Coordinates of C-alpha atoms in Angstrom, one line a residue:
X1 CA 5.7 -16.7 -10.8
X2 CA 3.0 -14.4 -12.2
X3 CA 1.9 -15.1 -15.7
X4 CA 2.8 -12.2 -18.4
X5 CA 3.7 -9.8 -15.7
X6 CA 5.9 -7.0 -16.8
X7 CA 8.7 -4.7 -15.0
X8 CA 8.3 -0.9 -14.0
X9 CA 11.4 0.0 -13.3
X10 CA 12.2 2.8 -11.3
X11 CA 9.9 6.1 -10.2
X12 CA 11.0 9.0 -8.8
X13 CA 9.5 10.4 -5.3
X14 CA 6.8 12.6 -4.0
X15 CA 8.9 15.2 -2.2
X16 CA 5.8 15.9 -0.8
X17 CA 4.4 14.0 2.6
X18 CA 1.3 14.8 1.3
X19 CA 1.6 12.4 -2.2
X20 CA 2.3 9.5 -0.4
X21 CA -0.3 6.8 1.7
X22 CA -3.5 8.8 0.4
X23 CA -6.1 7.3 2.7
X24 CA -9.6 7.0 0.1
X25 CA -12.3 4.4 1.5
X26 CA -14.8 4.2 -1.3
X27 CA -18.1 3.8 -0.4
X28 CA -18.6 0.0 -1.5
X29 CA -15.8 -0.9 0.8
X30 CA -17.3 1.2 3.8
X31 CA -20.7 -1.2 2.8
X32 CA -19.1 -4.3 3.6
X33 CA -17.7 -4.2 6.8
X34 CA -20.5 -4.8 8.6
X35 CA -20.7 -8.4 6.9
X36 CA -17.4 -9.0 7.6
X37 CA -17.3 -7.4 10.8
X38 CA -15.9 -10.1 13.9
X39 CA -16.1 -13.2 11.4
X40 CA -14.1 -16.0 12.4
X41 CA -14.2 -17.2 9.2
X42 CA -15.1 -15.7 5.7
X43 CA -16.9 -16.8 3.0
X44 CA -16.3 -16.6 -0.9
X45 CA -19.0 -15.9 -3.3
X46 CA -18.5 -19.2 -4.5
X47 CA -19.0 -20.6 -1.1
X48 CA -15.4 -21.2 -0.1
X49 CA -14.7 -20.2 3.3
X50 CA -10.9 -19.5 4.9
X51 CA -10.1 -19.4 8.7
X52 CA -9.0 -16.2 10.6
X53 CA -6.8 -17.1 13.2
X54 CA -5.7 -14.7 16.6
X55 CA -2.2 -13.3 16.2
X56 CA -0.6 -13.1 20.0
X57 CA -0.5 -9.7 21.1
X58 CA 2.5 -7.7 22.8
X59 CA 0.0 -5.9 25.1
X60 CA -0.5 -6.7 28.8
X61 CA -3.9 -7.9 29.1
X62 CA -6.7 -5.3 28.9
X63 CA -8.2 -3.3 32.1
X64 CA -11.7 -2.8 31.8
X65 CA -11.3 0.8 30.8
X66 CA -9.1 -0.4 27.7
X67 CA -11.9 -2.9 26.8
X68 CA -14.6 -0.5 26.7
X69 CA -12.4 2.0 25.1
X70 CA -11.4 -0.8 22.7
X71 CA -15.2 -1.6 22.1
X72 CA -15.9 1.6 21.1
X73 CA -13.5 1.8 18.6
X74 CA -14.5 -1.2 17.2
X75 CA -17.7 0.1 16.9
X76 CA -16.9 3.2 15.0
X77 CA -14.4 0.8 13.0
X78 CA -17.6 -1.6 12.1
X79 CA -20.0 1.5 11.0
X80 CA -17.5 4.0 9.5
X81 CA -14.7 1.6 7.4
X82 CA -14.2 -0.5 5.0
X83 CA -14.7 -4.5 4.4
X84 CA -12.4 -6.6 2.1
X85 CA -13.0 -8.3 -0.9
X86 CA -12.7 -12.3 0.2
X87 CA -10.3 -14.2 -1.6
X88 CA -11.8 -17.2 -3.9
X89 CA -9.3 -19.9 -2.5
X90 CA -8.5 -21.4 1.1
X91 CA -6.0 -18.8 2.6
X92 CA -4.8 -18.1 6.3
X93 CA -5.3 -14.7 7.4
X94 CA -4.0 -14.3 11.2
X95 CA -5.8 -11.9 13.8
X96 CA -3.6 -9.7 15.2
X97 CA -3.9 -9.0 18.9
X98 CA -4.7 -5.7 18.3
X99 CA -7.9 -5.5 16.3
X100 CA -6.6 -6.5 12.3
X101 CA -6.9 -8.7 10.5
X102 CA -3.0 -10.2 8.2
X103 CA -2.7 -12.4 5.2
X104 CA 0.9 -13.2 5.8
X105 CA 3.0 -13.7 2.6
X106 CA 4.9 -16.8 2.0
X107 CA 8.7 -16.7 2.7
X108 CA 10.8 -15.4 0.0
X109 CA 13.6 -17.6 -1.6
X110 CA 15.7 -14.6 -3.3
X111 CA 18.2 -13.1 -1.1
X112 CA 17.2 -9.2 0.4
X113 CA 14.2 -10.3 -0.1
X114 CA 10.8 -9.5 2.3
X115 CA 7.5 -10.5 1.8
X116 CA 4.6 -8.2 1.4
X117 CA 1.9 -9.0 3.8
X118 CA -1.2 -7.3 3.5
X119 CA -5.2 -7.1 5.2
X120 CA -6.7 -9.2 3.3
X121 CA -8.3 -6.6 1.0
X122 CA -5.8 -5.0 -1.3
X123 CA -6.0 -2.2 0.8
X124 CA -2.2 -2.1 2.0
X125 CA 1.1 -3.9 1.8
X126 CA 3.4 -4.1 4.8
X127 CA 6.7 -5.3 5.6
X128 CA 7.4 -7.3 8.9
X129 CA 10.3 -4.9 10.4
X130 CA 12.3 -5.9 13.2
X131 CA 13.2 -2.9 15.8
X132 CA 15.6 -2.4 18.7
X133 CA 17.6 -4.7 20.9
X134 CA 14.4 -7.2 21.1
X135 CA 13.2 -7.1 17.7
X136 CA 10.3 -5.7 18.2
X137 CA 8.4 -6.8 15.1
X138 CA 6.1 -4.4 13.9
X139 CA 4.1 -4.0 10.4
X140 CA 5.4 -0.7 8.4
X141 CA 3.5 0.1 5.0
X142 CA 5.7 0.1 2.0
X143 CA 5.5 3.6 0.5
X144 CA 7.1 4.9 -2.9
X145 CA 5.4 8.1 -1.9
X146 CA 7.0 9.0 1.0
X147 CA 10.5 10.2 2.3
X148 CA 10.0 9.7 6.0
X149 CA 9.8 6.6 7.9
X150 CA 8.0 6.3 11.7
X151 CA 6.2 3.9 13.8
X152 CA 3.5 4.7 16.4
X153 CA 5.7 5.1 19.9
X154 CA 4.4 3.5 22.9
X155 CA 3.8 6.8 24.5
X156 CA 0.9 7.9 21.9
X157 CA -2.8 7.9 23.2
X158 CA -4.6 8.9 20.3
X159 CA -7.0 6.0 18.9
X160 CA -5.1 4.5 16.0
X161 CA -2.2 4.2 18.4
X162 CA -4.4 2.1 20.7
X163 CA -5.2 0.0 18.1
X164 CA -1.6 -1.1 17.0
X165 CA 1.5 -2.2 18.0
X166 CA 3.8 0.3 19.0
X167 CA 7.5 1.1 19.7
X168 CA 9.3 2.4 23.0
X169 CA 11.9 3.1 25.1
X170 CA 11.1 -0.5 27.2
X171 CA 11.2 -2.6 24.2
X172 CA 15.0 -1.7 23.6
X173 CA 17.8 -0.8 25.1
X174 CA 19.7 1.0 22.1
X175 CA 17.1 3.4 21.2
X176 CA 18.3 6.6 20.8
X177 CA 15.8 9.8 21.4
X178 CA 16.2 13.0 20.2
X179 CA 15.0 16.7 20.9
X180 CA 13.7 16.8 17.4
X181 CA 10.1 17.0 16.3
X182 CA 8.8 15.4 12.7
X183 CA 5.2 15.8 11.4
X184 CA 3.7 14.5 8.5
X185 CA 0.9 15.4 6.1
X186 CA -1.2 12.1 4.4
X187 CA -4.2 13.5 2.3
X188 CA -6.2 13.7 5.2
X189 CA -4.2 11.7 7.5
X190 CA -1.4 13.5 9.8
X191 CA 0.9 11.9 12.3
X192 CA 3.4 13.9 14.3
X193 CA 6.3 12.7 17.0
X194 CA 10.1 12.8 17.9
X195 CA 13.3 11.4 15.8
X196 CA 15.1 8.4 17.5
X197 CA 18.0 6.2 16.7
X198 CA 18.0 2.2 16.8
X199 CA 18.3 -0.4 14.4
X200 CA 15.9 -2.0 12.2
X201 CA 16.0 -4.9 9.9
X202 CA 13.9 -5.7 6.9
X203 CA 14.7 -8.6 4.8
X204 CA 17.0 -9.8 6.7
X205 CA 19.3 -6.5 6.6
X206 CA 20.2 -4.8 9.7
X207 CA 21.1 -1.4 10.4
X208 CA 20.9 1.9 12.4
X209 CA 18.7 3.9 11.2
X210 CA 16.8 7.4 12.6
X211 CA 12.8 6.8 12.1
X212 CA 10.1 9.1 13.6
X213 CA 8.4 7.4 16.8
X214 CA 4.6 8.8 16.7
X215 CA 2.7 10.8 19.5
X216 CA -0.3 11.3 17.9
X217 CA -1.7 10.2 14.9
X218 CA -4.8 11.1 13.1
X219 CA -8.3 8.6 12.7
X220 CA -7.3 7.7 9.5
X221 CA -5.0 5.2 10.9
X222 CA -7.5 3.8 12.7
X223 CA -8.7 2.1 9.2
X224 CA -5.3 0.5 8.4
X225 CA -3.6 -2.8 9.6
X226 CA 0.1 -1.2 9.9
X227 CA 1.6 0.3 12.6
X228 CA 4.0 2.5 10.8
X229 CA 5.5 4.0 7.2
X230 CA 8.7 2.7 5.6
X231 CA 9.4 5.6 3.3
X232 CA 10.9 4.4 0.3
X233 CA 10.6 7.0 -1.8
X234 CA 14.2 8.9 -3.4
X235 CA 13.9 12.0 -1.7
X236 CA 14.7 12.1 2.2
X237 CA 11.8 14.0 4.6
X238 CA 11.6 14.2 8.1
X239 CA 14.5 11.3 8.3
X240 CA 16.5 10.0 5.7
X241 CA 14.5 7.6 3.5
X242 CA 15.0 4.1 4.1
X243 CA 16.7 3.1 0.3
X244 CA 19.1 5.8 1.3
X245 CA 19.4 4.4 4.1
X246 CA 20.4 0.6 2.7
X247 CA 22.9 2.3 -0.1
X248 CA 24.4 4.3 2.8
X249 CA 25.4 1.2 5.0
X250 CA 26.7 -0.8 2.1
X251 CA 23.8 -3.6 2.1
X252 CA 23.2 -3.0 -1.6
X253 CA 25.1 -3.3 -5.1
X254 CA 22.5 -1.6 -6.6
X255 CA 20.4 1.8 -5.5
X256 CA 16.6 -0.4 -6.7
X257 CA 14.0 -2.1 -5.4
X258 CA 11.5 -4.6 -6.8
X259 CA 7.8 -5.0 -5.8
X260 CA 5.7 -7.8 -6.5
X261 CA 2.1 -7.3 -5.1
X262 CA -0.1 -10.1 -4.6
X263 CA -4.2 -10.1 -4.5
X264 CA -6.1 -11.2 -2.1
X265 CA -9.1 -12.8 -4.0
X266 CA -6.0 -15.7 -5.8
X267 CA -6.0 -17.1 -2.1
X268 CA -2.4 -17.6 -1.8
X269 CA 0.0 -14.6 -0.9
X270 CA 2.8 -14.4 -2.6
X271 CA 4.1 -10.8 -2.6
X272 CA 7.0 -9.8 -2.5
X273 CA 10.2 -6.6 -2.2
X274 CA 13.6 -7.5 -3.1
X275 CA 15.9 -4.6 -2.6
X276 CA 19.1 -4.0 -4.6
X277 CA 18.0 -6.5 -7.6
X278 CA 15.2 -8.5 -9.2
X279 CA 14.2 -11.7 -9.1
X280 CA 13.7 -13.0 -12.5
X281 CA 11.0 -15.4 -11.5
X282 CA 8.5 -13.0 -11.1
X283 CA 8.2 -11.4 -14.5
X284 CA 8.4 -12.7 -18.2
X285 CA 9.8 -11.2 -21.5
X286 CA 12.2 -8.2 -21.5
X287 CA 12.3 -4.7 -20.1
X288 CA 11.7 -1.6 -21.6
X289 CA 13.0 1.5 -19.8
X290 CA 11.2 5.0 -19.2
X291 CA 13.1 7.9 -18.0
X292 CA 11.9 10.1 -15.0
X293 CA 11.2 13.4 -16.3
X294 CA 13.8 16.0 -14.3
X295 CA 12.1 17.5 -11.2
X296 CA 9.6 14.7 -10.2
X297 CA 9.3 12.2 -8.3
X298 CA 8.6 8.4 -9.1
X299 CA 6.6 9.6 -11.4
X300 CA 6.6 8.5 -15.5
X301 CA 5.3 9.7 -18.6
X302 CA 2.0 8.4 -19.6
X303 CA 1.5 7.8 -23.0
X304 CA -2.4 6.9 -23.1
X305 CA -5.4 4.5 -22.3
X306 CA -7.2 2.4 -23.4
X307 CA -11.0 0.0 -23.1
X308 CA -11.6 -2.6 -25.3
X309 CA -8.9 -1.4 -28.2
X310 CA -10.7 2.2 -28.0
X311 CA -8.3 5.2 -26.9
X312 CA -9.2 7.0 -24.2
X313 CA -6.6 10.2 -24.7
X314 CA -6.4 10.5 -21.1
X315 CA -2.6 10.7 -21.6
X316 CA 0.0 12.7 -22.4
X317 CA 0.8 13.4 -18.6
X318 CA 2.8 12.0 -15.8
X319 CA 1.9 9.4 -13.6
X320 CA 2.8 9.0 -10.5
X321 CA 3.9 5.1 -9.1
X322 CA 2.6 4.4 -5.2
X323 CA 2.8 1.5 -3.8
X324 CA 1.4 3.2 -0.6
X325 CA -2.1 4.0 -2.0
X326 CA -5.0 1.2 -3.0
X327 CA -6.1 3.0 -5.9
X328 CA -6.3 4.8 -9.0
X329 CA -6.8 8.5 -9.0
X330 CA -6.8 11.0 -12.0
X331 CA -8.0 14.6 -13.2
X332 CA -11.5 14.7 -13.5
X333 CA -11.3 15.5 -17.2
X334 CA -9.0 12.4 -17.8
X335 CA -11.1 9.9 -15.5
X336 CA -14.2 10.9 -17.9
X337 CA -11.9 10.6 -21.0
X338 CA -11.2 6.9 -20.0
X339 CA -14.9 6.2 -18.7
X340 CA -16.2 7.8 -21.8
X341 CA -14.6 4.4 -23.9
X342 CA -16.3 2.2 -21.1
X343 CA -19.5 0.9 -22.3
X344 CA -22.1 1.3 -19.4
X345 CA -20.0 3.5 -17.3
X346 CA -22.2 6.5 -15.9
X347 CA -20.8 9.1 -12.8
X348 CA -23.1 11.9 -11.3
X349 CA -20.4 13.7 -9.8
X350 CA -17.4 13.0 -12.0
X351 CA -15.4 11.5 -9.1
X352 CA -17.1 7.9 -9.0
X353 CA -17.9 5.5 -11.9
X354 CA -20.6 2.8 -12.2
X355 CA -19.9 0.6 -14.4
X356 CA -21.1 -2.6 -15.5
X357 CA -20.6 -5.7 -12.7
X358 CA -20.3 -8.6 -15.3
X359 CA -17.3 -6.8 -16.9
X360 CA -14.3 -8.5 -18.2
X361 CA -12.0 -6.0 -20.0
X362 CA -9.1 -5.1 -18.8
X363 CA -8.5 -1.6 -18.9
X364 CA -5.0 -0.7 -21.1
X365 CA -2.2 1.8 -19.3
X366 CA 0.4 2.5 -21.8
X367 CA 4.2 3.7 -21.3
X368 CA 6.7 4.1 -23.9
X369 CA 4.5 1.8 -26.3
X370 CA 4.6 -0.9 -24.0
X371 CA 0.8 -1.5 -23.1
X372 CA 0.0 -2.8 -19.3
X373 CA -3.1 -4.5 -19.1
X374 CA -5.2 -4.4 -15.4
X375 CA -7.7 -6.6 -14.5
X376 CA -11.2 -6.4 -14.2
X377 CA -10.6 -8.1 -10.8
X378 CA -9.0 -4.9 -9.6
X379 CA -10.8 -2.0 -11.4
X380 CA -14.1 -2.9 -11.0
X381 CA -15.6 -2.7 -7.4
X382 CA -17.2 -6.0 -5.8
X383 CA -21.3 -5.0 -6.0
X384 CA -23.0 -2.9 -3.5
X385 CA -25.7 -3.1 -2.1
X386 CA -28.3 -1.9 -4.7
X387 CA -26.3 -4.4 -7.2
X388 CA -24.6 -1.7 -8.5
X389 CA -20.4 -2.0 -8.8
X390 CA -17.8 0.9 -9.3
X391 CA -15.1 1.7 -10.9
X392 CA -11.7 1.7 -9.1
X393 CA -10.3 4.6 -11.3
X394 CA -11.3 8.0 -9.4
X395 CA -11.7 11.3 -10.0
X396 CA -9.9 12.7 -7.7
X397 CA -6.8 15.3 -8.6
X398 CA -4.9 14.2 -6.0
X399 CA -1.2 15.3 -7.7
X400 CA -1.8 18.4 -9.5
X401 CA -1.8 17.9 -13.6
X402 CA -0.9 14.2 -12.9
X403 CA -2.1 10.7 -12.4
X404 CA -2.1 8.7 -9.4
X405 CA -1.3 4.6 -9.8
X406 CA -1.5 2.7 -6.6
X407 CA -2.2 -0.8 -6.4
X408 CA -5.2 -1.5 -8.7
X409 CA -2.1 -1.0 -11.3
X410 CA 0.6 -2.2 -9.5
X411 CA -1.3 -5.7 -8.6
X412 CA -1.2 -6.2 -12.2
X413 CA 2.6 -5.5 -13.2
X414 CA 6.3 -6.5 -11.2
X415 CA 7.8 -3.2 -10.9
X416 CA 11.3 -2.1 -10.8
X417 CA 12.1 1.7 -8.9
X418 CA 15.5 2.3 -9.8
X419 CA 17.5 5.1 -8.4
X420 CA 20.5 4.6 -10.0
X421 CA 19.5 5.5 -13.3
X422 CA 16.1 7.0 -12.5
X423 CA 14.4 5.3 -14.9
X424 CA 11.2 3.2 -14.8
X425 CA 11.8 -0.3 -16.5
X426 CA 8.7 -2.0 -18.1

């Protein structure tokens, strides 16, 4: 259970692919991965260390072609991406066979309930989904944002694909293709592919469902540890989206989900989605519900911020709730409004903030009067390599007029999407 940890309830959905999983490296996380870079184990600032152990991989062993092709990717991986925060505590984090690195979560208790594995950096959350006659288990990324759900089909040769673990006709005997196309838009991420038909179970709930199976996906995906989307937004795209999907077959009482993200950095992984209720455990006090303004998506009224008990006015528009992006991200004009209450915080482009390293002030989101405090631990950046550290709060307009909240906020609350009522509890 997470100390003083309040609810969100529900948010409505981009309707746009291109809201959800927005794929931003920031430039101290592209620093670091050449320290982490083939560790077998990591080390903590504090001089704890935690093992990395090989997950077993699906694949047939490697020709020498796929090795060297393999090594180069790795290559590009170790120059051009990111490198994750270590947590402070022993933790296990498995290896996959493919090239990625997991912090499996714990098992859930709580009926419908799936844990929320993630890299080991905050960087994603994934649930472990089981596909087609053999149960294929493959990593999807759990995405308010999106309508559309796919995995990367065994039949895809571009990079990311080669990477991952993928999804085909020879790993079931009930998959279902179709003649239709599907292709998706992710900031600067794009995957395209067919529609297909098989069942899939997540948190222990099976059911047919029709998911896009990938051909070809962009770079971006080279970056992340899952091999697919689980849209979970309340709008359908390219397929019907996978809450729909749950209500549809009868598995749930109630049209919500609850998310419970864990960090990396408290060494024990704990996260957690229960669909069709909560699970009282993980939050403390009561809720307080905010209404989805008609037309949006899981999006809610935002009423301001704050530093330090100094308002930031950087309020007074929606913000959209992702759980498939790491970040925050905010009109320039806003981001500067908030920065400006920062003491130390200086930007030369208005995108990126430096702000002081030894911070410990929580920065203050407020909705319906109810104030949501976020830790230092997730807004401020670990240091560079001049010393310096960042903000996690960006400058980037990435919904028009609107505010961005991915999981620098959403490590810090238990949130609560319900469809139902369309309302965000808090």
């Amino acid at each position: 259970m997470r100390p003083n940890t309040v609810l969100l309830a529900p948010l409505a959905l981009f309707a746009s692919g291109a809201l959800a999983f927005y794929p931003y490296t920031p430039p101290w996380l592209k620093e670091l991965e050449e320290h982490n870079a083939g560790e077998a184990k990591r080390s903590t600032e504090n001089g704890m260390t935690f093992d990395i152990r090989r997950r077993a991989s699906r694949r047939a062993p490697a020709s020498q072609e796929e090795k060297a092709a393999w090594q180069a990717a790795l290559l590009a991986h170790k120059y051009n991406e990111r490198s994750p925060p270590n947590p402070s505590h022993d933790s296990k984090l498995s290896k996959r066979g493919n090239q990625f690195h997991i912090m499996e979560a714990v098992d859930p208790k709580t009926p419908n309930t799936a844990g929320l594995d993630q890299d080991g950096t905050d960087y994603s959350y994934f649930v472990e989904a089981l596909i087609g006659s053999q149960k294929t288990k493959l990593y999807m990324l759990l995405d308010t944002g999106a309508g559309s759900s796919w995995v990367m089909g065994s039949d895809c040769i571009s990079q990311a694909c080669s990477l991952h673990d993928s999804f085909g006709p020879k790993d079931s005997s009930t998959l279902k293709t179709s003649s239709k196309d599907f292709s998706i838009a992710y900031g600067s991420g794009s995957v395209s592919g067919s529609l297909v038909n098989d069942t899939i179970e997540v948190a222990g709930m099976s059911l047919p469902y029709q998911f896009g199976l990938a051909t070809n996906t962009s770079s971006d995906f080279v970056h992340f540890a899952f091999d697919g989307i689980l849209g979970m937004s309340m709008n359908s795209g390219a397929n019907e989206n996978f809450l729909s999907a749950l209500e549809s077959a009868g598995l749930l009482q109630k049209s919500i989900f609850s998310v419970a993200l864990a960090r990396a950095s408290d060494g024990y992984n704990d996260g957690e989605v229960t669909f069709g209720a909560t699970n009282p455990s993980r939050y403390t006090g009561s809720i307080t519900y905010t209404s989805i303004p008609a037309g949006t998506d899981w999006s809610i009224p935002l009423d301001d911020m704050s530093y330090n008990g100094k308002k930031a006015s950087a309020g007074g528009i929606n913000a959209y709730i992702d759980t498939g992006t790491s970040y925050m991200f905010g009109p320039a004009k806003n981001v500067k409004a908030l920065h400006s209450v920062i003491d130390g915080a200086q930007s030369s482009d208005g995108v990126t903030w430096t702000v002081p390293c030894d911070t410990t002030t929580p920065i203050v989101v407020t909705f319906s009067g109810v104030d949501h405090p976020i830790s230092p631990e997730d807004w401020v950046s670990p240091k560079d390599s001049t010393g310096k550290c960042t903000s996690n709060v960006y400058g980037y307009e990435v919904v028009s007029g609107s505010w961005l909240f991915g999981d620098t906020f959403l490590k810090n609350v238990y949130a609560v999407f319900d469809k139902d009522q369309t309302r965000i509890g808090e």
